[in-house]
Amino acid sequence: MTAPDLRTAGRTALLATFDSLPDVVAFRTGLAAVPVPGLTEVVSGARTLLLRFDPATTDAVRLRADLQRVAPVAAATAVDGAPLVVPVVYDGEDLDAVTDLTGMSPDELVAWHTSQVWTSAFCGFAPGFSYLTGSEPPLDLPRRPSSRTAVPSGSVALAGEFSAVYPRVSPGGWQLIGRTTVPMWSLDRDPPALAPAGTRVRFVDAGRA
């Protein structure tokens, strides 16, 4: 990957812009392995990382120099602990539609979804909604022709290059392939999001209803 474009974002942050989402994820994964004095927060986007720093400890010039020491790491190869395990019942309303689009059987689709390590690239849309990228080539599935007005909480879904779990009942147009009882958002946790950016996730087949 090429070095990110670094620009100041106010008095206490740098905005790093990358060529692709995998570059963002790889740099953030590498950043976790390198102590950077004064770095207080990293906020992921689809092509960016917002890097906030403590001006009492560092400044933009020193932070730029420290970031040059970061070696990008493919998230799926990271060894800092086991992935978060999310059991899924694969009986989603769009399961048949997805198998028609991909030419896979239901068993093949479940095997594809459970055989890889997923990484939370960034969060958005709703609190606790993590955009997960996989370690296998994506299916690049289209969204549904029309969105649902209420997707059930815990729905496991696919769209484009991503998988996700809906953290609460909300509108949505992703393809629903299953469901889980794992709460992705809870104010009783710190942080409330179960899979903030950088979290590795593995789905497991909990059987079908």
Short mmCIF file of C-alpha atoms in Angstrom, two decimals:
data_model
loop_
_atom_site.label_atom_id
_atom_site.label_comp_id
_atom_site.label_asym_id
_atom_site.label_seq_id
_atom_site.Cartn_x
_atom_site.Cartn_y
_atom_site.Cartn_z
CA MET A 1 0.00 0.00 0.00
CA THR A 2 1.09 3.59 -0.53
CA ALA A 3 1.65 5.89 2.42
CA PRO A 4 -1.52 7.65 3.56
CA ASP A 5 -2.13 11.30 2.81
CA LEU A 6 -1.86 13.08 6.18
CA ARG A 7 -3.53 16.43 6.74
CA THR A 8 -4.24 18.45 9.85
CA ALA A 9 -7.82 18.34 11.12
CA GLY A 10 -8.13 21.15 13.61
CA ARG A 11 -5.53 21.73 16.29
CA THR A 12 -5.50 18.25 17.83
CA ALA A 13 -5.97 15.73 15.02
CA LEU A 14 -4.62 14.42 11.74
CA LEU A 15 -6.77 12.94 8.98
CA ALA A 16 -5.12 10.03 7.16
CA THR A 17 -6.64 9.26 3.73
CA PHE A 18 -6.02 5.90 2.01
CA ASP A 19 -6.55 4.46 -1.46
CA SER A 20 -8.82 1.63 -0.31
CA LEU A 21 -10.69 0.20 2.66
CA PRO A 22 -8.25 -2.75 3.03
CA ASP A 23 -5.46 -0.16 3.37
CA VAL A 24 -7.39 1.55 6.18
CA VAL A 25 -7.91 -1.74 8.03
CA ALA A 26 -4.30 -2.86 7.55
CA PHE A 27 -2.90 0.45 8.81
CA ARG A 28 -5.18 0.49 11.84
CA THR A 29 -4.19 -3.10 12.66
CA GLY A 30 -0.52 -2.18 12.39
CA LEU A 31 -1.10 0.93 14.48
CA ALA A 32 -2.32 -1.23 17.36
CA ALA A 33 1.13 -2.86 17.54
CA VAL A 34 3.13 0.39 17.67
CA PRO A 35 3.06 2.67 20.74
CA VAL A 36 2.42 6.22 19.54
CA PRO A 37 2.93 8.81 22.31
CA GLY A 38 0.02 11.19 22.69
CA LEU A 39 -2.37 9.38 20.37
CA THR A 40 -5.73 9.40 22.19
CA GLU A 41 -8.33 8.21 19.67
CA VAL A 42 -8.56 6.56 16.26
CA VAL A 43 -11.82 6.90 14.31
CA SER A 44 -12.20 4.71 11.22
CA GLY A 45 -14.00 5.57 7.99
CA ALA A 46 -14.29 3.85 4.62
CA ARG A 47 -11.13 5.56 3.31
CA THR A 48 -9.87 7.51 6.31
CA LEU A 49 -8.57 7.40 9.87
CA LEU A 50 -9.05 10.39 12.14
CA LEU A 51 -6.12 10.43 14.57
CA ARG A 52 -6.69 12.57 17.66
CA PHE A 53 -3.75 13.48 19.88
CA ASP A 54 -3.03 15.13 23.23
CA PRO A 55 -1.26 18.44 22.50
CA ALA A 56 0.36 18.31 25.93
CA THR A 57 2.23 15.17 24.85
CA THR A 58 2.82 15.52 21.12
CA ASP A 59 2.05 17.69 18.11
CA ALA A 60 1.19 17.20 14.45
CA VAL A 61 4.83 17.17 13.33
CA ARG A 62 5.93 14.54 15.86
CA LEU A 63 2.80 12.46 15.25
CA ARG A 64 3.51 12.40 11.51
CA ALA A 65 7.02 11.12 12.24
CA ASP A 66 5.73 8.44 14.63
CA LEU A 67 3.15 7.24 12.08
CA GLN A 68 5.93 6.53 9.59
CA ARG A 69 7.01 3.66 11.88
CA VAL A 70 3.66 1.89 11.46
CA ALA A 71 3.84 -1.27 9.35
CA PRO A 72 0.42 -2.22 7.90
CA VAL A 73 -0.81 -5.68 8.91
CA ALA A 74 -3.56 -7.72 7.25
CA ALA A 75 -6.24 -7.89 9.94
CA ALA A 76 -7.00 -11.57 9.32
CA THR A 77 -3.38 -12.47 10.18
CA ALA A 78 -3.32 -10.57 13.47
CA VAL A 79 -2.55 -12.75 16.47
CA ASP A 80 -3.68 -10.48 19.33
CA GLY A 81 -6.25 -12.82 20.85
CA ALA A 82 -9.04 -14.97 19.50
CA PRO A 83 -11.78 -13.42 17.35
CA LEU A 84 -15.16 -12.58 18.80
CA VAL A 85 -17.44 -15.58 18.17
CA VAL A 86 -20.99 -14.88 16.98
CA PRO A 87 -23.32 -17.92 16.69
CA VAL A 88 -25.83 -17.60 13.85
CA VAL A 89 -28.99 -19.46 12.87
CA TYR A 90 -28.88 -19.33 9.08
CA ASP A 91 -32.56 -19.01 8.20
CA GLY A 92 -32.73 -15.44 6.91
CA GLU A 93 -35.54 -14.25 4.67
CA ASP A 94 -33.13 -13.53 1.81
CA LEU A 95 -31.12 -16.75 2.05
CA ASP A 96 -32.72 -18.22 -1.09
CA ALA A 97 -32.30 -14.94 -2.99
CA VAL A 98 -28.61 -14.82 -2.09
CA THR A 99 -28.02 -18.40 -3.19
CA ASP A 100 -29.75 -17.60 -6.49
CA LEU A 101 -27.53 -14.56 -6.99
CA THR A 102 -24.30 -16.40 -6.15
CA GLY A 103 -25.03 -19.86 -7.55
CA MET A 104 -24.14 -21.34 -4.15
CA SER A 105 -26.19 -23.87 -2.23
CA PRO A 106 -27.32 -22.81 1.25
CA ASP A 107 -24.67 -25.06 2.79
CA GLU A 108 -21.98 -23.52 0.58
CA LEU A 109 -23.04 -20.02 1.52
CA VAL A 110 -22.97 -20.85 5.25
CA ALA A 111 -19.55 -22.46 4.82
CA TRP A 112 -18.26 -19.33 3.05
CA HIS A 113 -19.62 -17.06 5.78
CA THR A 114 -18.26 -19.14 8.68
CA SER A 115 -14.90 -20.19 7.24
CA GLN A 116 -13.29 -16.75 7.32
CA VAL A 117 -12.22 -14.11 9.81
CA TRP A 118 -14.18 -10.87 9.56
CA THR A 119 -12.85 -7.51 10.71
CA SER A 120 -14.83 -4.48 11.80
CA ALA A 121 -13.60 -1.87 9.33
CA PHE A 122 -15.70 0.99 10.67
CA CYS A 123 -19.02 1.67 12.38
CA GLY A 124 -21.95 3.75 11.20
CA PHE A 125 -25.61 3.85 10.19
CA ALA A 126 -26.77 3.02 13.74
CA PRO A 127 -25.03 2.65 17.13
CA GLY A 128 -23.27 -0.72 17.17
CA PHE A 129 -23.61 -1.34 13.42
CA SER A 130 -20.18 -2.65 12.37
CA TYR A 131 -19.21 -2.91 8.71
CA LEU A 132 -17.33 -6.22 8.59
CA THR A 133 -14.86 -7.13 5.84
CA GLY A 134 -13.87 -10.77 5.31
CA SER A 135 -10.60 -12.54 4.70
CA GLU A 136 -12.05 -14.35 1.65
CA PRO A 137 -12.95 -12.71 -1.68
CA PRO A 138 -16.26 -10.84 -1.23
CA LEU A 139 -19.50 -11.73 -2.99
CA ASP A 140 -20.27 -8.06 -3.79
CA LEU A 141 -23.98 -8.64 -3.37
CA PRO A 142 -26.45 -5.92 -4.33
CA ARG A 143 -28.82 -4.50 -1.77
CA ARG A 144 -32.45 -5.53 -1.99
CA PRO A 145 -34.50 -3.72 -4.67
CA SER A 146 -36.55 -2.14 -1.87
CA SER A 147 -35.63 -1.66 1.77
CA ARG A 148 -37.54 -3.15 4.66
CA THR A 149 -39.11 -0.68 7.05
CA ALA A 150 -38.16 -2.80 10.07
CA VAL A 151 -35.27 -5.28 10.07
CA PRO A 152 -35.32 -7.38 13.28
CA SER A 153 -32.58 -6.82 15.83
CA GLY A 154 -29.84 -9.44 15.52
CA SER A 155 -30.34 -9.99 11.79
CA VAL A 156 -27.13 -11.10 10.07
CA ALA A 157 -26.83 -9.55 6.65
CA LEU A 158 -24.72 -9.11 3.51
CA ALA A 159 -24.36 -6.22 1.07
CA GLY A 160 -21.54 -5.26 -1.25
CA GLU A 161 -18.26 -6.40 0.27
CA PHE A 162 -19.62 -6.32 3.84
CA SER A 163 -21.39 -8.44 6.41
CA ALA A 164 -23.10 -6.95 9.46
CA VAL A 165 -25.41 -7.62 12.38
CA TYR A 166 -28.30 -5.21 12.87
CA PRO A 167 -27.95 -4.05 16.51
CA ARG A 168 -31.59 -2.98 16.85
CA VAL A 169 -34.83 -2.85 14.87
CA SER A 170 -34.34 -0.39 12.03
CA PRO A 171 -35.03 0.12 8.32
CA GLY A 172 -32.55 -1.63 6.05
CA GLY A 173 -31.94 -2.93 2.57
CA TRP A 174 -29.24 -5.53 3.14
CA GLN A 175 -29.73 -9.20 2.29
CA LEU A 176 -30.72 -11.11 5.46
CA ILE A 177 -29.12 -14.56 5.75
CA GLY A 178 -29.54 -15.37 9.45
CA ARG A 179 -29.98 -14.15 13.00
CA THR A 180 -28.09 -14.09 16.28
CA THR A 181 -28.98 -13.39 19.90
CA VAL A 182 -25.63 -11.71 20.58
CA PRO A 183 -26.29 -8.05 21.57
CA MET A 184 -24.13 -5.83 19.36
CA TRP A 185 -24.94 -2.66 21.35
CA SER A 186 -25.45 -2.27 25.08
CA LEU A 187 -25.10 0.78 27.30
CA ASP A 188 -24.15 -1.61 30.11
CA ARG A 189 -20.79 -2.30 28.36
CA ASP A 190 -17.69 -0.17 27.91
CA PRO A 191 -17.50 0.40 25.03
CA PRO A 192 -21.20 -0.13 24.25
CA ALA A 193 -20.42 -1.46 20.75
CA LEU A 194 -19.46 -5.13 20.82
CA ALA A 195 -17.40 -4.88 17.62
CA PRO A 196 -15.76 -1.45 17.36
CA ALA A 197 -13.40 -0.84 14.47
CA GLY A 198 -10.49 -3.27 14.52
CA THR A 199 -12.42 -6.11 16.18
CA ARG A 200 -12.02 -9.52 14.51
CA VAL A 201 -15.16 -11.64 14.28
CA ARG A 202 -15.86 -15.26 13.42
CA PHE A 203 -19.41 -16.47 12.71
CA VAL A 204 -20.33 -20.03 13.66
CA ASP A 205 -23.31 -22.08 12.51
CA ALA A 206 -25.74 -22.54 15.39
CA GLY A 207 -28.09 -24.70 13.31
CA ARG A 208 -31.24 -23.86 11.42
CA ALA A 209 -34.75 -23.61 12.76
#
